[in-house]
mmCIF file of C-alpha atoms in Angstrom:
data_model
loop_
_atom_site.group_PDB
_atom_site.id
_atom_site.type_symbol
_atom_site.label_atom_id
_atom_site.label_comp_id
_atom_site.label_asym_id
_atom_site.label_seq_id
_atom_site.Cartn_x
_atom_site.Cartn_y
_atom_site.Cartn_z
ATOM 1 C CA UNK A 1 0.000 0.000 0.000
ATOM 2 C CA UNK A 2 1.505 3.342 -0.996
ATOM 3 C CA UNK A 3 1.855 6.390 1.239
ATOM 4 C CA UNK A 4 -1.194 8.165 -0.160
ATOM 5 C CA UNK A 5 -3.714 5.369 0.285
ATOM 6 C CA UNK A 6 -2.498 4.505 3.794
ATOM 7 C CA UNK A 7 -3.280 7.921 5.241
ATOM 8 C CA UNK A 8 -6.497 8.215 7.287
ATOM 9 C CA UNK A 9 -8.157 11.623 7.648
ATOM 10 C CA UNK A 10 -8.511 11.740 11.430
ATOM 11 C CA UNK A 11 -8.719 15.496 11.970
ATOM 12 C CA UNK A 12 -5.608 15.120 14.177
ATOM 13 C CA UNK A 13 -7.660 13.316 16.849
ATOM 14 C CA UNK A 14 -5.282 11.604 19.250
ATOM 15 C CA UNK A 15 -2.240 13.306 17.724
ATOM 16 C CA UNK A 16 -0.212 15.260 20.281
ATOM 17 C CA UNK A 17 1.414 18.230 18.570
ATOM 18 C CA UNK A 18 2.862 20.172 21.511
ATOM 19 C CA UNK A 19 3.194 20.316 25.286
ATOM 20 C CA UNK A 20 1.235 22.711 27.478
ATOM 21 C CA UNK A 21 1.108 23.682 31.141
ATOM 22 C CA UNK A 22 -2.295 25.342 30.825
ATOM 23 C CA UNK A 23 -4.898 22.598 30.792
ATOM 24 C CA UNK A 24 -5.321 18.848 31.180
ATOM 25 C CA UNK A 25 -8.308 17.005 29.739
ATOM 26 C CA UNK A 26 -8.677 13.372 30.801
ATOM 27 C CA UNK A 27 -11.369 11.972 28.533
ATOM 28 C CA UNK A 28 -11.497 8.526 30.141
ATOM 29 C CA UNK A 29 -11.849 9.791 33.711
ATOM 30 C CA UNK A 30 -13.973 12.803 32.775
ATOM 31 C CA UNK A 31 -11.580 15.307 34.331
ATOM 32 C CA UNK A 32 -10.796 18.892 33.366
ATOM 33 C CA UNK A 33 -7.926 20.707 35.086
ATOM 34 C CA UNK A 34 -6.769 24.329 34.670
ATOM 35 C CA UNK A 35 -3.125 24.691 35.739
ATOM 36 C CA UNK A 36 -3.506 22.009 38.415
ATOM 37 C CA UNK A 37 -6.974 22.995 39.682
ATOM 38 C CA UNK A 38 -10.012 20.841 38.896
ATOM 39 C CA UNK A 39 -12.914 22.497 37.141
ATOM 40 C CA UNK A 40 -15.178 21.520 40.039
ATOM 41 C CA UNK A 41 -12.967 23.406 42.499
ATOM 42 C CA UNK A 42 -12.748 26.487 40.291
ATOM 43 C CA UNK A 43 -16.469 26.531 39.463
ATOM 44 C CA UNK A 44 -17.362 26.438 43.134
ATOM 45 C CA UNK A 45 -14.762 28.858 44.462
ATOM 46 C CA UNK A 46 -13.222 31.088 41.769
ATOM 47 C CA UNK A 47 -14.576 34.078 39.872
ATOM 48 C CA UNK A 48 -13.978 34.430 36.156
ATOM 49 C CA UNK A 49 -11.441 37.175 36.886
ATOM 50 C CA UNK A 50 -9.489 34.837 39.197
ATOM 51 C CA UNK A 51 -9.670 32.083 36.588
ATOM 52 C CA UNK A 52 -8.408 34.384 33.838
ATOM 53 C CA UNK A 53 -5.519 35.479 36.093
ATOM 54 C CA UNK A 54 -4.694 31.819 36.792
ATOM 55 C CA UNK A 55 -4.630 30.972 33.089
ATOM 56 C CA UNK A 56 -2.498 33.986 32.180
ATOM 57 C CA UNK A 57 -0.108 34.005 35.151
ATOM 58 C CA UNK A 58 0.161 30.289 36.008
ATOM 59 C CA UNK A 59 -1.106 30.688 39.584
ATOM 60 C CA UNK A 60 -4.049 31.963 41.581
ATOM 61 C CA UNK A 61 -3.770 35.655 42.467
ATOM 62 C CA UNK A 62 -3.172 37.154 45.875
ATOM 63 C CA UNK A 63 -5.771 39.585 47.207
ATOM 64 C CA UNK A 64 -3.962 42.711 46.017
ATOM 65 C CA UNK A 65 -3.162 41.090 42.658
ATOM 66 C CA UNK A 66 -6.772 40.233 41.839
ATOM 67 C CA UNK A 67 -7.820 43.737 42.884
ATOM 68 C CA UNK A 68 -5.262 45.204 40.465
ATOM 69 C CA UNK A 69 -6.152 42.742 37.693
ATOM 70 C CA UNK A 70 -9.883 43.417 38.037
ATOM 71 C CA UNK A 71 -9.249 47.153 38.017
ATOM 72 C CA UNK A 72 -7.206 46.822 34.818
ATOM 73 C CA UNK A 73 -10.074 44.946 33.167
ATOM 74 C CA UNK A 74 -12.486 47.689 34.219
ATOM 75 C CA UNK A 75 -10.258 50.457 32.872
ATOM 76 C CA UNK A 76 -10.052 48.631 29.545
ATOM 77 C CA UNK A 77 -13.837 48.519 29.188
ATOM 78 C CA UNK A 78 -13.692 51.963 27.626
ATOM 79 C CA UNK A 79 -14.306 51.432 23.922
ATOM 80 C CA UNK A 80 -12.812 53.902 21.425
ATOM 81 C CA UNK A 81 -15.183 56.119 19.456
ATOM 82 C CA UNK A 82 -13.974 54.518 16.223
ATOM 83 C CA UNK A 83 -15.299 51.152 17.370
ATOM 84 C CA UNK A 84 -18.676 52.562 18.384
ATOM 85 C CA UNK A 85 -18.900 54.244 14.970
ATOM 86 C CA UNK A 86 -18.118 50.921 13.359
ATOM 87 C CA UNK A 87 -20.754 49.086 15.424
ATOM 88 C CA UNK A 88 -23.383 51.630 14.418
ATOM 89 C CA UNK A 89 -22.412 51.427 10.754
ATOM 90 C CA UNK A 90 -22.592 47.656 10.245
ATOM 91 C CA UNK A 91 -25.947 46.165 9.175
ATOM 92 C CA UNK A 92 -28.056 45.203 12.169
ATOM 93 C CA UNK A 93 -28.526 41.698 10.777
ATOM 94 C CA UNK A 94 -24.772 41.048 10.763
ATOM 95 C CA UNK A 95 -23.884 37.638 12.155
ATOM 96 C CA UNK A 96 -22.556 38.448 15.675
ATOM 97 C CA UNK A 97 -19.504 36.196 15.363
ATOM 98 C CA UNK A 98 -18.506 37.950 12.139
ATOM 99 C CA UNK A 99 -18.900 41.227 13.993
ATOM 100 C CA UNK A 100 -16.770 39.971 16.876
ATOM 101 C CA UNK A 101 -14.039 38.800 14.521
ATOM 102 C CA UNK A 102 -14.039 42.148 12.720
ATOM 103 C CA UNK A 103 -13.787 43.974 16.049
ATOM 104 C CA UNK A 104 -10.476 42.321 16.964
ATOM 105 C CA UNK A 105 -8.258 44.323 14.566
ATOM 106 C CA UNK A 106 -10.102 47.521 15.504
ATOM 107 C CA UNK A 107 -9.287 46.862 19.155
ATOM 108 C CA UNK A 108 -5.693 46.262 18.059
ATOM 109 C CA UNK A 109 -5.491 49.623 16.282
ATOM 110 C CA UNK A 110 -6.400 51.357 19.543
ATOM 111 C CA UNK A 111 -4.037 49.375 21.766
ATOM 112 C CA UNK A 112 -0.665 51.079 22.348
ATOM 113 C CA UNK A 113 0.794 47.727 23.460
ATOM 114 C CA UNK A 114 -0.199 45.895 20.284
ATOM 115 C CA UNK A 115 2.820 44.518 18.435
ATOM 116 C CA UNK A 116 5.318 45.272 21.189
ATOM 117 C CA UNK A 117 7.745 42.458 21.880
ATOM 118 C CA UNK A 118 7.754 40.801 25.274
ATOM 119 C CA UNK A 119 5.393 39.074 27.639
ATOM 120 C CA UNK A 120 4.344 42.181 29.617
ATOM 121 C CA UNK A 121 2.879 44.130 26.657
ATOM 122 C CA UNK A 122 1.232 40.925 25.438
ATOM 123 C CA UNK A 123 -0.385 40.403 28.852
ATOM 124 C CA UNK A 124 -1.763 43.950 28.684
ATOM 125 C CA UNK A 125 -3.180 43.228 25.241
ATOM 126 C CA UNK A 126 -4.728 40.044 26.631
ATOM 127 C CA UNK A 127 -6.499 42.108 29.289
ATOM 128 C CA UNK A 128 -7.694 44.483 26.574
ATOM 129 C CA UNK A 129 -9.181 41.567 24.633
ATOM 130 C CA UNK A 130 -10.841 40.004 27.684
ATOM 131 C CA UNK A 131 -12.586 43.284 28.461
ATOM 132 C CA UNK A 132 -13.081 44.420 24.884
ATOM 133 C CA UNK A 133 -14.848 41.400 23.425
ATOM 134 C CA UNK A 134 -17.411 41.370 26.248
ATOM 135 C CA UNK A 135 -18.148 45.073 25.848
ATOM 136 C CA UNK A 136 -18.362 44.820 22.047
ATOM 137 C CA UNK A 137 -20.877 41.962 22.287
ATOM 138 C CA UNK A 138 -23.093 43.866 24.712
ATOM 139 C CA UNK A 139 -22.883 47.113 22.718
ATOM 140 C CA UNK A 140 -23.779 45.400 19.460
ATOM 141 C CA UNK A 141 -26.840 43.794 21.029
ATOM 142 C CA UNK A 142 -28.062 47.227 22.197
ATOM 143 C CA UNK A 143 -27.328 48.916 18.859
ATOM 144 C CA UNK A 144 -28.917 46.272 16.642
ATOM 145 C CA UNK A 145 -32.010 46.251 18.870
ATOM 146 C CA UNK A 146 -32.422 49.995 18.442
ATOM 147 C CA UNK A 147 -31.830 50.644 22.133
ATOM 148 C CA UNK A 148 -29.770 53.309 23.827
ATOM 149 C CA UNK A 149 -26.132 52.377 24.415
ATOM 150 C CA UNK A 150 -25.376 51.498 28.022
ATOM 151 C CA UNK A 151 -21.881 52.505 29.098
ATOM 152 C CA UNK A 152 -19.858 50.170 31.343
ATOM 153 C CA UNK A 153 -20.417 50.385 35.090
ATOM 154 C CA UNK A 154 -17.099 49.916 36.824
ATOM 155 C CA UNK A 155 -18.618 49.094 40.194
ATOM 156 C CA UNK A 156 -19.739 45.779 38.662
ATOM 157 C CA UNK A 157 -17.736 42.631 38.063
ATOM 158 C CA UNK A 158 -17.082 41.200 34.619
ATOM 159 C CA UNK A 159 -20.194 39.008 34.281
ATOM 160 C CA UNK A 160 -22.412 41.564 36.040
ATOM 161 C CA UNK A 161 -21.301 44.367 33.753
ATOM 162 C CA UNK A 162 -21.909 42.298 30.636
ATOM 163 C CA UNK A 163 -25.512 41.596 31.646
ATOM 164 C CA UNK A 164 -26.008 45.208 32.723
ATOM 165 C CA UNK A 165 -24.763 46.585 29.406
ATOM 166 C CA UNK A 166 -27.043 44.183 27.495
ATOM 167 C CA UNK A 167 -30.218 44.690 29.513
ATOM 168 C CA UNK A 168 -29.864 48.194 30.926
ATOM 169 C CA UNK A 169 -30.316 47.088 34.527
ATOM 170 C CA UNK A 170 -27.946 45.456 37.002
ATOM 171 C CA UNK A 171 -28.672 41.720 37.292
ATOM 172 C CA UNK A 172 -29.576 40.060 40.554
ATOM 173 C CA UNK A 173 -26.557 38.582 42.287
ATOM 174 C CA UNK A 174 -27.616 34.962 41.684
ATOM 175 C CA UNK A 175 -28.031 35.391 37.924
ATOM 176 C CA UNK A 176 -24.702 37.211 37.703
ATOM 177 C CA UNK A 177 -23.082 34.432 39.723
ATOM 178 C CA UNK A 178 -24.488 31.754 37.412
ATOM 179 C CA UNK A 179 -23.147 33.540 34.332
ATOM 180 C CA UNK A 180 -19.798 34.031 36.070
ATOM 181 C CA UNK A 181 -19.576 30.282 36.703
ATOM 182 C CA UNK A 182 -20.499 29.612 33.067
ATOM 183 C CA UNK A 183 -17.574 31.793 32.019
ATOM 184 C CA UNK A 184 -15.265 29.806 34.308
ATOM 185 C CA UNK A 185 -16.491 26.523 32.798
ATOM 186 C CA UNK A 186 -15.939 27.677 29.211
ATOM 187 C CA UNK A 187 -12.678 29.548 29.779
ATOM 188 C CA UNK A 188 -10.307 26.818 28.627
ATOM 189 C CA UNK A 189 -10.259 23.334 27.116
ATOM 190 C CA UNK A 190 -6.746 22.520 25.895
ATOM 191 C CA UNK A 191 -6.141 22.123 22.142
ATOM 192 C CA UNK A 192 -9.723 22.408 20.918
ATOM 193 C CA UNK A 193 -10.280 23.685 17.372
ATOM 194 C CA UNK A 194 -10.258 27.419 18.128
ATOM 195 C CA UNK A 195 -7.355 27.226 20.580
ATOM 196 C CA UNK A 196 -5.291 25.210 18.125
ATOM 197 C CA UNK A 197 -6.101 27.859 15.515
ATOM 198 C CA UNK A 198 -4.890 30.610 17.848
ATOM 199 C CA UNK A 199 -1.676 28.720 18.594
ATOM 200 C CA UNK A 200 -1.030 27.960 14.939
ATOM 201 C CA UNK A 201 -1.297 31.659 14.070
ATOM 202 C CA UNK A 202 0.782 32.628 17.108
ATOM 203 C CA UNK A 203 3.484 30.159 16.066
ATOM 204 C CA UNK A 204 4.190 32.356 13.047
ATOM 205 C CA UNK A 205 5.072 35.243 15.356
ATOM 206 C CA UNK A 206 1.847 37.108 14.579
ATOM 207 C CA UNK A 207 0.586 39.430 17.309
ATOM 208 C CA UNK A 208 -2.092 38.359 19.768
ATOM 209 C CA UNK A 209 -5.019 40.134 18.050
ATOM 210 C CA UNK A 210 -4.389 38.260 14.815
ATOM 211 C CA UNK A 211 -4.331 34.946 16.672
ATOM 212 C CA UNK A 212 -7.534 35.744 18.584
ATOM 213 C CA UNK A 213 -9.303 36.946 15.439
ATOM 214 C CA UNK A 214 -8.520 33.601 13.810
ATOM 215 C CA UNK A 215 -9.741 31.763 16.907
ATOM 216 C CA UNK A 216 -13.046 33.660 16.794
ATOM 217 C CA UNK A 217 -13.449 32.582 13.178
ATOM 218 C CA UNK A 218 -12.836 28.952 14.149
ATOM 219 C CA UNK A 219 -15.307 29.153 17.040
ATOM 220 C CA UNK A 220 -18.015 30.459 14.732
ATOM 221 C CA UNK A 221 -18.330 27.046 13.079
ATOM 222 C CA UNK A 222 -21.493 25.111 13.997
ATOM 223 C CA UNK A 223 -19.478 22.036 14.964
ATOM 224 C CA UNK A 224 -17.518 24.019 17.568
ATOM 225 C CA UNK A 225 -18.860 27.142 19.254
ATOM 226 C CA UNK A 226 -22.234 26.928 17.555
ATOM 227 C CA UNK A 227 -23.062 23.546 19.061
ATOM 228 C CA UNK A 228 -25.199 24.920 21.910
ATOM 229 C CA UNK A 229 -27.143 26.969 19.354
ATOM 230 C CA UNK A 230 -27.990 23.738 17.574
ATOM 231 C CA UNK A 231 -29.000 22.174 20.895
ATOM 232 C CA UNK A 232 -31.488 24.987 21.511
ATOM 233 C CA UNK A 233 -32.787 24.747 17.954
ATOM 234 C CA UNK A 234 -33.255 21.006 18.500
ATOM 235 C CA UNK A 235 -35.162 21.589 21.749
ATOM 236 C CA UNK A 236 -37.449 24.074 20.012
ATOM 237 C CA UNK A 237 -38.013 21.639 17.153
ATOM 238 C CA UNK A 238 -39.034 18.915 19.628
ATOM 239 C CA UNK A 239 -41.179 21.395 21.545
ATOM 240 C CA UNK A 240 -42.840 19.066 24.072
ATOM 241 C CA UNK A 241 -41.865 15.982 26.031
ATOM 242 C CA UNK A 242 -44.506 13.989 24.159
ATOM 243 C CA UNK A 243 -42.496 14.334 20.935
ATOM 244 C CA UNK A 244 -39.145 13.173 22.360
ATOM 245 C CA UNK A 245 -39.459 9.497 21.421
ATOM 246 C CA UNK A 246 -40.470 10.345 17.860
ATOM 247 C CA UNK A 247 -37.539 12.740 17.471
ATOM 248 C CA UNK A 248 -34.992 10.272 18.849
ATOM 249 C CA UNK A 249 -36.163 7.460 16.586
ATOM 250 C CA UNK A 250 -36.201 9.667 13.498
ATOM 251 C CA UNK A 251 -32.736 11.029 14.240
ATOM 252 C CA UNK A 252 -31.042 7.731 15.054
ATOM 253 C CA UNK A 253 -32.709 5.919 12.158
ATOM 254 C CA UNK A 254 -31.318 8.582 9.830
ATOM 255 C CA UNK A 255 -27.836 8.056 11.271
ATOM 256 C CA UNK A 256 -27.733 11.630 12.542
ATOM 257 C CA UNK A 257 -26.489 13.072 15.825
ATOM 258 C CA UNK A 258 -28.552 14.179 18.769
ATOM 259 C CA UNK A 259 -26.939 17.517 19.480
ATOM 260 C CA UNK A 260 -25.242 17.966 22.825
ATOM 261 C CA UNK A 261 -24.649 14.250 23.374
ATOM 262 C CA UNK A 262 -21.196 12.783 22.891
ATOM 263 C CA UNK A 263 -17.795 14.449 22.800
ATOM 264 C CA UNK A 264 -14.600 14.115 20.776
ATOM 265 C CA UNK A 265 -12.538 13.615 23.949
ATOM 266 C CA UNK A 266 -14.756 12.634 26.890
ATOM 267 C CA UNK A 267 -15.755 8.968 27.011
ATOM 268 C CA UNK A 268 -17.849 9.586 30.112
ATOM 269 C CA UNK A 269 -19.914 12.531 31.368
ATOM 270 C CA UNK A 270 -18.352 15.882 30.515
ATOM 271 C CA UNK A 271 -17.486 17.353 33.962
ATOM 272 C CA UNK A 272 -18.796 20.736 32.836
ATOM 273 C CA UNK A 273 -22.192 19.212 32.007
ATOM 274 C CA UNK A 274 -22.360 17.780 35.516
ATOM 275 C CA UNK A 275 -21.981 21.306 36.908
ATOM 276 C CA UNK A 276 -24.222 23.003 34.349
ATOM 277 C CA UNK A 277 -27.248 20.712 34.805
ATOM 278 C CA UNK A 278 -28.277 21.994 38.273
ATOM 279 C CA UNK A 279 -27.354 25.535 37.197
ATOM 280 C CA UNK A 280 -29.726 25.232 34.246
ATOM 281 C CA UNK A 281 -32.474 24.058 36.583
ATOM 282 C CA UNK A 282 -31.851 26.944 38.966
ATOM 283 C CA UNK A 283 -31.833 29.479 36.143
ATOM 284 C CA UNK A 284 -35.143 28.052 34.953
ATOM 285 C CA UNK A 285 -36.558 28.520 38.442
ATOM 286 C CA UNK A 286 -35.386 32.139 38.500
ATOM 287 C CA UNK A 287 -36.986 32.695 35.079
ATOM 288 C CA UNK A 288 -40.158 30.904 36.278
ATOM 289 C CA UNK A 289 -39.966 28.524 33.321
ATOM 290 C CA UNK A 290 -38.521 25.041 33.817
ATOM 291 C CA UNK A 291 -39.905 23.660 30.561
ATOM 292 C CA UNK A 292 -36.635 23.744 28.582
ATOM 293 C CA UNK A 293 -34.611 22.264 31.420
ATOM 294 C CA UNK A 294 -37.160 19.497 31.947
ATOM 295 C CA UNK A 295 -37.275 18.802 28.209
ATOM 296 C CA UNK A 296 -33.474 18.571 28.202
ATOM 297 C CA UNK A 297 -33.467 16.115 31.102
ATOM 298 C CA UNK A 298 -36.058 13.860 29.521
ATOM 299 C CA UNK A 299 -34.310 14.006 26.154
ATOM 300 C CA UNK A 300 -30.930 13.107 27.667
ATOM 301 C CA UNK A 301 -32.361 10.163 29.594
ATOM 302 C CA UNK A 302 -34.348 8.709 26.688
ATOM 303 C CA UNK A 303 -31.637 9.358 24.102
ATOM 304 C CA UNK A 304 -29.028 7.608 26.224
ATOM 305 C CA UNK A 305 -31.288 4.562 26.551
ATOM 306 C CA UNK A 306 -32.053 4.522 22.817
ATOM 307 C CA UNK A 307 -28.405 4.962 21.840
ATOM 308 C CA UNK A 308 -27.366 2.126 24.163
ATOM 309 C CA UNK A 309 -30.027 -0.151 22.676
ATOM 310 C CA UNK A 310 -29.114 0.702 19.073
ATOM 311 C CA UNK A 311 -25.321 1.038 19.273
ATOM 312 C CA UNK A 312 -24.495 -0.991 22.367
ATOM 313 C CA UNK A 313 -22.431 1.867 23.794
ATOM 314 C CA UNK A 314 -23.014 4.703 26.236
ATOM 315 C CA UNK A 315 -23.269 8.363 25.293
ATOM 316 C CA UNK A 316 -23.270 11.334 27.646
ATOM 317 C CA UNK A 317 -24.237 15.033 27.647
ATOM 318 C CA UNK A 318 -21.462 17.489 26.855
ATOM 319 C CA UNK A 319 -20.988 21.125 27.863
ATOM 320 C CA UNK A 320 -23.332 22.392 25.146
ATOM 321 C CA UNK A 321 -26.313 20.293 26.208
ATOM 322 C CA UNK A 322 -27.216 22.202 29.365
ATOM 323 C CA UNK A 323 -25.621 25.543 28.495
ATOM 324 C CA UNK A 324 -28.309 25.962 25.811
ATOM 325 C CA UNK A 325 -31.282 25.917 28.182
ATOM 326 C CA UNK A 326 -29.327 27.927 30.751
ATOM 327 C CA UNK A 327 -28.471 30.797 28.399
ATOM 328 C CA UNK A 328 -32.010 30.729 27.021
ATOM 329 C CA UNK A 329 -33.418 31.124 30.556
ATOM 330 C CA UNK A 330 -31.086 34.105 30.962
ATOM 331 C CA UNK A 331 -32.824 35.734 27.953
ATOM 332 C CA UNK A 332 -29.605 35.812 25.957
ATOM 333 C CA UNK A 333 -30.518 35.832 22.240
ATOM 334 C CA UNK A 334 -29.822 32.572 20.428
ATOM 335 C CA UNK A 335 -27.274 34.107 18.054
ATOM 336 C CA UNK A 336 -25.301 35.444 21.041
ATOM 337 C CA UNK A 337 -24.742 32.002 22.564
ATOM 338 C CA UNK A 338 -21.478 31.603 20.642
ATOM 339 C CA UNK A 339 -20.224 35.141 21.396
ATOM 340 C CA UNK A 340 -20.817 34.415 25.101
ATOM 341 C CA UNK A 341 -18.662 31.311 24.599
ATOM 342 C CA UNK A 342 -16.023 33.562 22.993
ATOM 343 C CA UNK A 343 -15.958 36.134 25.789
ATOM 344 C CA UNK A 344 -15.185 33.263 28.132
ATOM 345 C CA UNK A 345 -12.718 31.295 25.986
ATOM 346 C CA UNK A 346 -10.732 34.477 25.308
ATOM 347 C CA UNK A 347 -8.998 33.805 28.643
ATOM 348 C CA UNK A 348 -7.751 30.442 27.405
ATOM 349 C CA UNK A 349 -6.913 31.674 23.912
ATOM 350 C CA UNK A 350 -4.708 34.486 25.191
ATOM 351 C CA UNK A 351 -2.974 32.173 27.678
ATOM 352 C CA UNK A 352 -2.162 29.759 24.856
ATOM 353 C CA UNK A 353 -0.863 32.533 22.589
ATOM 354 C CA UNK A 354 1.458 33.656 25.373
ATOM 355 C CA UNK A 355 2.630 30.082 26.032
ATOM 356 C CA UNK A 356 3.170 29.533 22.309
ATOM 357 C CA UNK A 357 5.294 32.639 21.921
ATOM 358 C CA UNK A 358 7.041 32.992 25.270
ATOM 359 C CA UNK A 359 7.559 29.448 26.555
ATOM 360 C CA UNK A 360 11.139 28.459 27.275
ATOM 361 C CA UNK A 361 13.056 27.069 24.323
ATOM 362 C CA UNK A 362 12.659 23.504 25.637
ATOM 363 C CA UNK A 363 8.863 23.855 25.843
ATOM 364 C CA UNK A 364 8.270 25.942 22.753
ATOM 365 C CA UNK A 365 6.943 24.040 19.711
ATOM 366 C CA UNK A 366 8.191 24.742 16.230
ATOM 367 C CA UNK A 367 6.193 26.649 13.640
ATOM 368 C CA UNK A 368 3.171 24.470 12.916
ATOM 369 C CA UNK A 369 3.584 22.958 9.456
ATOM 370 C CA UNK A 370 1.792 19.616 9.153
ATOM 371 C CA UNK A 371 2.262 17.483 6.090
ATOM 372 C CA UNK A 372 -0.458 16.182 3.793
ATOM 373 C CA UNK A 373 -0.749 13.155 1.545
ATOM 374 C CA UNK A 374 -1.438 14.249 -2.034
ATOM 375 C CA UNK A 375 -4.109 12.108 -3.727
ATOM 376 C CA UNK A 376 -4.755 14.263 -6.824
ATOM 377 C CA UNK A 377 -3.796 11.627 -9.404
ATOM 378 C CA UNK A 378 -5.167 13.682 -12.310
ATOM 379 C CA UNK A 379 -2.990 12.434 -15.165
ATOM 380 C CA UNK A 380 -2.063 8.932 -14.053
ATOM 381 C CA UNK A 381 1.451 8.247 -12.779
ATOM 382 C CA UNK A 382 2.910 11.258 -14.638
ATOM 383 C CA UNK A 383 2.427 14.990 -14.199
ATOM 384 C CA UNK A 384 -0.092 16.696 -16.452
ATOM 385 C CA UNK A 385 1.069 18.433 -19.628
ATOM 386 C CA UNK A 386 -0.087 22.026 -19.895
ATOM 387 C CA UNK A 387 -2.303 22.636 -22.957
ATOM 388 C CA UNK A 388 -2.652 26.084 -24.446
ATOM 389 C CA UNK A 389 -6.090 27.604 -23.811
ATOM 390 C CA UNK A 390 -6.872 27.685 -27.540
ATOM 391 C CA UNK A 391 -6.315 23.925 -27.791
ATOM 392 C CA UNK A 392 -8.164 22.724 -24.690
#
């Protein structure tokens, strides 16, 4: 068998391309660890700001350090006039992820640290991105809805301010806390598609905004960041618990996926789903509508049974399964589900860009340049002969 026909297109699954100190994902045990801390520990005890500091600085902050870090994020909430002009000028039906990707270079143009060599300026740019993407998302939602722009309120934390800028009123502490925990859960997940994209761009020496812009583009794909959107669309298509069995049978018989079940890495329950399930229930209680949560629970239970009967294997909910009903109960528009993912994952992206560019020589991977097996046998064993256009 020759080299070409022996290659299997695996999408790099199971291929380790670099080392990292940022995150460990144990798919068999169902464990997720950020720089040594389990996701369960962080979700229960850490704020998103503390988690972002941990990812960027390799350790949890001291009291004065988190105060300074949080203050820096607040100061960087101020959006330049040029960006507001841009947000007002784009069509209101612009896909939000396209808008978010376009905003990255505009944020770069207004960042005096952009392009400066060294880890310190890059860390400052990372803070600018963490603040900036959240503010941009909230501003665009106000502008496209024809509502008055709400300026940032620096007495509020990161998650609180995002909800305030979107809705025009400060959220209750429990809702803000639930969103904050969601941001912690989505902040990092090793070499997923968008993070690998960011690292690949960073490996060329490109500045952090270019790498993050590319990551946003990768996250916009429906098989990655858009997965919880498809979960919510699926729930709305099913509509009632009475239609669950019919939907499962139709989907499995067609050989299609039930969105939100199964994961490329986890072979057991996604640890984030375990945390999100009761949060989704609680958010439904706060919204006085448990219907979507209850539909999700029934769907998960019946789909797992049906999958086991048909395939002989187990399948489990992933992070997208319960985040859909949770964000819906929070009244976040469906097309902003993925941007909310982005304003969380920005912490992980920026940490990976910094590791890619400023790791020690022993830990630093080479410029990413995978090979490919050419199978374009257009003219048999020989190369094609060019034919003049008048003779073709």
